[in-house]
Coordinates of C-alpha atoms in Angstrom, one line a residue:
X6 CA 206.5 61.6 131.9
X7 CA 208.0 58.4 131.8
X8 CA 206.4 55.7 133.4
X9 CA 208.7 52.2 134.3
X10 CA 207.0 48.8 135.2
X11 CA 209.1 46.1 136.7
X12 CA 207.9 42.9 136.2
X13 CA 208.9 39.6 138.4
X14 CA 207.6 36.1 139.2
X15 CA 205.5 36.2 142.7
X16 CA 207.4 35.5 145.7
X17 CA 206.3 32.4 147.9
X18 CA 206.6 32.3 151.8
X19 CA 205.5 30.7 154.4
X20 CA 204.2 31.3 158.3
X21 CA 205.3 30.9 161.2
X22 CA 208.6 31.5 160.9
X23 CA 209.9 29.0 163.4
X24 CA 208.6 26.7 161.7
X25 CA 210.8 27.1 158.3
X26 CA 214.3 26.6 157.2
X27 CA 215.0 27.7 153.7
X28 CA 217.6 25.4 152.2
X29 CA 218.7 25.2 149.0
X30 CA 218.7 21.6 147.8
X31 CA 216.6 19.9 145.5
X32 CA 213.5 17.7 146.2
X33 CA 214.3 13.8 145.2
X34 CA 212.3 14.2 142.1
X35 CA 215.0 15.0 139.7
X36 CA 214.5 18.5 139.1
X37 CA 217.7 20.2 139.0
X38 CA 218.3 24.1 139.4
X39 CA 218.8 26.6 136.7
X40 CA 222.6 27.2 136.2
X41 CA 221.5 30.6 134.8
X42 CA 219.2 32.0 137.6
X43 CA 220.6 30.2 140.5
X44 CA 217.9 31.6 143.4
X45 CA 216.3 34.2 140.9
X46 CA 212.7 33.4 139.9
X47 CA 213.3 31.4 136.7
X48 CA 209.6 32.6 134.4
X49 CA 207.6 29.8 133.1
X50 CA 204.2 29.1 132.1
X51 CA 202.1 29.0 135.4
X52 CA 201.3 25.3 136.6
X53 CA 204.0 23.8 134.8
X54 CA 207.0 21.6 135.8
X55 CA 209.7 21.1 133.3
X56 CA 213.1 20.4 133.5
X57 CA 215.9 23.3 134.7
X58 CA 212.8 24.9 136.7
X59 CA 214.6 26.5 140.3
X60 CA 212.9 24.6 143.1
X61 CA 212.7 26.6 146.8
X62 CA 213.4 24.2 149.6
X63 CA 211.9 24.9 153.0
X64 CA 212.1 22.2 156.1
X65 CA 209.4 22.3 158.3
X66 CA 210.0 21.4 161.5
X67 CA 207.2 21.8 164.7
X68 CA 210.3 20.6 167.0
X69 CA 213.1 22.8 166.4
X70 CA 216.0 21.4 164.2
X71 CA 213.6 18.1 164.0
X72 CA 210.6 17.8 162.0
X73 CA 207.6 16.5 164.1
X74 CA 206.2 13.7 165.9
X75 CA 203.8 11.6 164.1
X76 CA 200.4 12.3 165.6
X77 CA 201.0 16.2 166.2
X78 CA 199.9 18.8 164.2
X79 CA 201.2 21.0 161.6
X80 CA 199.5 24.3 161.1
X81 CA 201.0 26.9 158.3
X82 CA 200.1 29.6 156.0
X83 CA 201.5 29.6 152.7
X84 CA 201.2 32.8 150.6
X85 CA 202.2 34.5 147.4
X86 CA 203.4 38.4 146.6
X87 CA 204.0 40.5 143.5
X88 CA 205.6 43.5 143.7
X89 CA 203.7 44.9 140.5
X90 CA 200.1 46.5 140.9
X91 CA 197.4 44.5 138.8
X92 CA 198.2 41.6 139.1
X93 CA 196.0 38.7 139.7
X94 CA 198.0 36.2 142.3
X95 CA 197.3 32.2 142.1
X96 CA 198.8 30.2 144.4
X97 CA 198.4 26.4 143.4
X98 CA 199.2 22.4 145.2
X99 CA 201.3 21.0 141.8
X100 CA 199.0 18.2 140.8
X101 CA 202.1 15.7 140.9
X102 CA 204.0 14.9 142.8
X103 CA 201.3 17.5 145.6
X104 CA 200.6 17.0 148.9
X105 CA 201.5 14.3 151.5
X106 CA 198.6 11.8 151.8
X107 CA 196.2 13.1 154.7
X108 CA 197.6 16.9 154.6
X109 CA 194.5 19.3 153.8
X110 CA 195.3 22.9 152.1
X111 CA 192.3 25.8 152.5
X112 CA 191.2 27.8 149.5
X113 CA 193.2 31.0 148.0
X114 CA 192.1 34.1 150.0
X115 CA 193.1 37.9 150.0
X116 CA 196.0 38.5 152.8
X117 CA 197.5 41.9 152.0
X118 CA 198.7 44.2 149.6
X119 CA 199.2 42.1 146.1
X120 CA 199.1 39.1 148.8
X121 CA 197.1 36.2 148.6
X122 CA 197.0 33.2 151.0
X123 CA 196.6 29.2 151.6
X124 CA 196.1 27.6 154.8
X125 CA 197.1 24.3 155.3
X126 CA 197.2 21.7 157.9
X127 CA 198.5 18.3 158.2
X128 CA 199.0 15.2 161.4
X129 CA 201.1 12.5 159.9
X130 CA 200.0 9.3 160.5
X131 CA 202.2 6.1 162.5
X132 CA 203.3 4.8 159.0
X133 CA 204.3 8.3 157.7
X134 CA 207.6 8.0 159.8
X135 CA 210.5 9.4 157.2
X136 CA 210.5 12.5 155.1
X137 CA 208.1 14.0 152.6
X138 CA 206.6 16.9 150.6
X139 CA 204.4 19.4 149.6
X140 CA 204.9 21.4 146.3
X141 CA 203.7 24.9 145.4
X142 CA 204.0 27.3 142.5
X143 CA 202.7 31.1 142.5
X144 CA 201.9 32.7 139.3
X145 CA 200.4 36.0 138.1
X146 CA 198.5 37.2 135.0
X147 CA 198.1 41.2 134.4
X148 CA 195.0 42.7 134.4
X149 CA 196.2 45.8 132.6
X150 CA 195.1 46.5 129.4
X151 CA 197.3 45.4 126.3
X152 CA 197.8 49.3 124.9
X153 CA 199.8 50.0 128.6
X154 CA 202.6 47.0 128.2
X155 CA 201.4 44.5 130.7
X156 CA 203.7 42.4 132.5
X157 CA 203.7 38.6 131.1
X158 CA 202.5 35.8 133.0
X159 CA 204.9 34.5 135.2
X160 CA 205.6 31.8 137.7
X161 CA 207.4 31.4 140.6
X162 CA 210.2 28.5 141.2
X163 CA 208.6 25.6 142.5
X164 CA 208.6 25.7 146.3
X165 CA 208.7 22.7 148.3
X166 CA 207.7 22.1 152.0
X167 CA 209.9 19.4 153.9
X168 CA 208.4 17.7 156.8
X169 CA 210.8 14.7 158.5
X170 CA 209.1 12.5 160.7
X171 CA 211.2 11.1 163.3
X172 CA 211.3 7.7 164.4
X173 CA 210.6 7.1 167.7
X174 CA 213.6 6.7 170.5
X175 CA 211.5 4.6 173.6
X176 CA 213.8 3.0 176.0
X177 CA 213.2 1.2 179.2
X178 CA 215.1 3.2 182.1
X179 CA 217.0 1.4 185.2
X180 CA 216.3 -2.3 183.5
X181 CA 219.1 -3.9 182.3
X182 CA 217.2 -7.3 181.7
X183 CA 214.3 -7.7 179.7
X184 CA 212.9 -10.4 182.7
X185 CA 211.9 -9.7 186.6
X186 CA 211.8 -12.5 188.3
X187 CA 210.5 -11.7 192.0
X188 CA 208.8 -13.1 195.3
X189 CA 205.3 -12.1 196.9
X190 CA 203.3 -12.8 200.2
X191 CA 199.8 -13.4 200.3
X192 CA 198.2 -10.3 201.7
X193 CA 201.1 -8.1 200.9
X194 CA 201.0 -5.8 198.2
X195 CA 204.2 -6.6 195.5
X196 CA 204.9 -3.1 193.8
X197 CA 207.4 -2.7 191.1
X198 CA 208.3 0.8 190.1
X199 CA 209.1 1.0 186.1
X200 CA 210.5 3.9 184.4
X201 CA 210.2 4.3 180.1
X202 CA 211.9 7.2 178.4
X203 CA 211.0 8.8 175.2
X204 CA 211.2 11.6 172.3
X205 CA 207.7 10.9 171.6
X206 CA 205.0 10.5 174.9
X207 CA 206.0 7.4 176.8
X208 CA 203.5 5.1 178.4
X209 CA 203.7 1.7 179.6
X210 CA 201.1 -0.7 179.3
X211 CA 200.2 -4.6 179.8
X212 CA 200.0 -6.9 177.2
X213 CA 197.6 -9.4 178.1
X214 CA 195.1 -10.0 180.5
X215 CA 196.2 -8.1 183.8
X216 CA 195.4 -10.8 186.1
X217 CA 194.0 -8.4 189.0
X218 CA 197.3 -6.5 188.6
X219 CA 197.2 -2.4 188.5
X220 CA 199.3 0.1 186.5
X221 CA 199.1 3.4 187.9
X222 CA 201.1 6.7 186.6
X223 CA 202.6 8.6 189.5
X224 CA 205.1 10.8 187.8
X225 CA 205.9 12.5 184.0
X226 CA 209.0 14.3 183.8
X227 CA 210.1 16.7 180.9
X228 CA 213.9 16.8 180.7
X229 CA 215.1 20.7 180.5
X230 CA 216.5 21.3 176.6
X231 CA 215.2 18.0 175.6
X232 CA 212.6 16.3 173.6
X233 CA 212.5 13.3 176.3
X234 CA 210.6 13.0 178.5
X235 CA 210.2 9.8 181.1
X236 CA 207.2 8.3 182.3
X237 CA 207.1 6.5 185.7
X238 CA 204.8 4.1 186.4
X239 CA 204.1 1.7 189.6
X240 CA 202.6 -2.2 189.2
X241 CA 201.5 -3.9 191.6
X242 CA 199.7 -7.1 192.6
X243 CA 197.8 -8.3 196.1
X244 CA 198.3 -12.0 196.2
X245 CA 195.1 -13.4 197.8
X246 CA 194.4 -16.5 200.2
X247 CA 194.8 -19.8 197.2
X248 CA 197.3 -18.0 195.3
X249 CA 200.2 -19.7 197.8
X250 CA 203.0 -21.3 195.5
X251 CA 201.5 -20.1 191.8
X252 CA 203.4 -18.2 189.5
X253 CA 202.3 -15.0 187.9
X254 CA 203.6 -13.7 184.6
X255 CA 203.3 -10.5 183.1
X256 CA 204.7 -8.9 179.6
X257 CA 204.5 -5.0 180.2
X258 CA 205.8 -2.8 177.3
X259 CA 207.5 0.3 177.2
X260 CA 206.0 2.1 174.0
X261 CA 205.7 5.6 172.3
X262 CA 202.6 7.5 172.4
X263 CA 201.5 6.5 168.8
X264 CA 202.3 3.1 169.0
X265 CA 204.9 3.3 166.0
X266 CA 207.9 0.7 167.6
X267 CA 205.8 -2.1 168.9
X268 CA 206.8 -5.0 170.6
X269 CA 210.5 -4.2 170.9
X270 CA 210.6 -3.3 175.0
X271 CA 208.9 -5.9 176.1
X272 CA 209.5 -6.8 179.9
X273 CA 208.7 -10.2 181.3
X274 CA 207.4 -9.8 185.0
X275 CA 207.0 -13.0 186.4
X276 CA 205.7 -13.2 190.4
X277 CA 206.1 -16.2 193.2
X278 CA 203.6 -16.3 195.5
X279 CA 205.7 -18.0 198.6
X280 CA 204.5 -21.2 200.8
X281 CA 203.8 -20.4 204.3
X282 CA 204.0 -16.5 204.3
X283 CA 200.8 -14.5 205.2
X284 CA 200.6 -10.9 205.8
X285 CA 197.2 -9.8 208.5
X286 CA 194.6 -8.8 206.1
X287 CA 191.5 -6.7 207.4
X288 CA 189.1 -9.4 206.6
X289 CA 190.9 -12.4 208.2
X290 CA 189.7 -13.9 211.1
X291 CA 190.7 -16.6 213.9
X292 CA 189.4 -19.1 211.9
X293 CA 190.9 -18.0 208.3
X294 CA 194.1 -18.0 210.8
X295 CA 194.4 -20.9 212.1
X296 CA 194.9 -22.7 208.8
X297 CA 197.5 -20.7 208.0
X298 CA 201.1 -19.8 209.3
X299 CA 201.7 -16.4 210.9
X300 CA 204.4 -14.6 210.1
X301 CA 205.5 -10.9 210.3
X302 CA 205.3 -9.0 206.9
X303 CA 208.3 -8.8 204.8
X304 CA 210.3 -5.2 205.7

């Protein structure tokens, strides 16, 4: 009876699928491949990370073809596989360059047939917009006894997660000024209708004191095949009796849900409160009247 043993480095993967793209390219750490194993597990001594070692790119992307959003989170499985029977899997973070800062990674646990497994999980921070990674290595030592021609310890090419973190794109929609300059009546309600646009979450907000204005969401659209979505929001104002001939002004800004582009949409809304222009409110009365000029609301 003969008996054959193959003997290979552990394979590395990842879950879920979506979520990877193998690509063959080198991390920016000056590790180039091995002209003599090109993909092929290239064997060296577990944990280590020397030069002409064949490094595994994978890009992780939550949005397809994208990355993710800073703020969102990344959940993964990482695991390692042997093909030979005996073996005792590792599955280890390289100690440099390692992780991402913030990006946590579970302990080693039993996932399958000569399969062991890491969970890991990681939500980028606002200044973690750009790219960056997170290295792994698999390596396996026989526990077959010397007399029966173990396999040797072996590693698996160093396998590096990709994540991109986009920059936000936030626009103002339908504004082709950064300034509103507008007119309002006392007792009439002045509503201004502003629309923001983003790959991230869009908001609008008011820098400031708001003055006794409001800023109420009425509508958040998804556009179909997209990553933008646009946010539609309505200010308004109620001049009141005293506020006849004073102008309001506002800075409302068009921002991303993490707050990564600050303070480059900012609107200027600035309000008139006209002389000699009343609207009927429910509390007036003759004598609130009579001081006053009646005229008809604006249509």
């Amino acid at each position: 009876v003969i008996h054959i043993r193959m003997c290979s480095a552990p394979f590395v993967d990842v879950e879920p699928k979506h979520m990877a793209t193998p690509v063959v390219k080198n991390p920016p750490f000056g590790v180039k491949a091995h002209p003599d194993c090109g993909m092929m597990p290239c064997a060296h001594t577990p944990g280590t990370f020397d030069e002409g070692a064949n490094v595994i790119t994978i890009d992780m992307s939550v949005v397809p073809d994208m990355g993710l959003r800073a703020g969102e989170l990344a959940n993964f499985t990482v695991s390692a596989s042997t093909i030979q029977h005996g073996d005792n899997l590792m599955l280890n973070v390289m100690q440099d360059p390692g992780l991402p800062i913030g990006m946590q990674v579970g302990e080693l646990y039993p996932c399958g047939l000569n399969r062991v497994c890491r969970n890991a999980m990681w939500t980028p921070s606002r200044r973690q917009v750009g790219e960056h990674y997170a290295y792994l290595r698999g390596s396996s030592t026989s526990n077959i006894p010397s007399h029966e021609n173990p396999c040797d310890p072996k590693s698996s090419p160093a396998f590096a997660l990709r994540f991109n973190v986009f920059n936000p794109d936030t626009q103002w929609v339908e504004q082709d000024d950064n300034r509103v300059e507008d007119f309002a009546a006392v007792g009439s309600t002045y509503k201004l209708e502003l629309k923001c646009r983003s790959n991230y979450v869009p908001h609008v907000r008011v820098l400031g004191d708001m003055q006794g204005a409001k800023l109420e969401l009425m509508e958040h659209m998804q556009e179909p095949d997209s990553l933008y979505s646009t946010a539609t929001y309505e200010f308004s104002w109620l001049p009141l009796r005293g506020d006849e001939g004073i102008m309001k002004h506002w800075q409302v800004e068009c921002v991303d849900s993490v707050l990564i582009n600050e303070d480059q949409n900012v609107l200027d809304v600035e309000v008139t409160t006209k002389l000699c222009e009343y609207t009927v409110m429910e509390e007036d009365t003759l004598g609130t009247l009579s001081r006053h000029s009646l005229h008809p609301s604006p249509p």
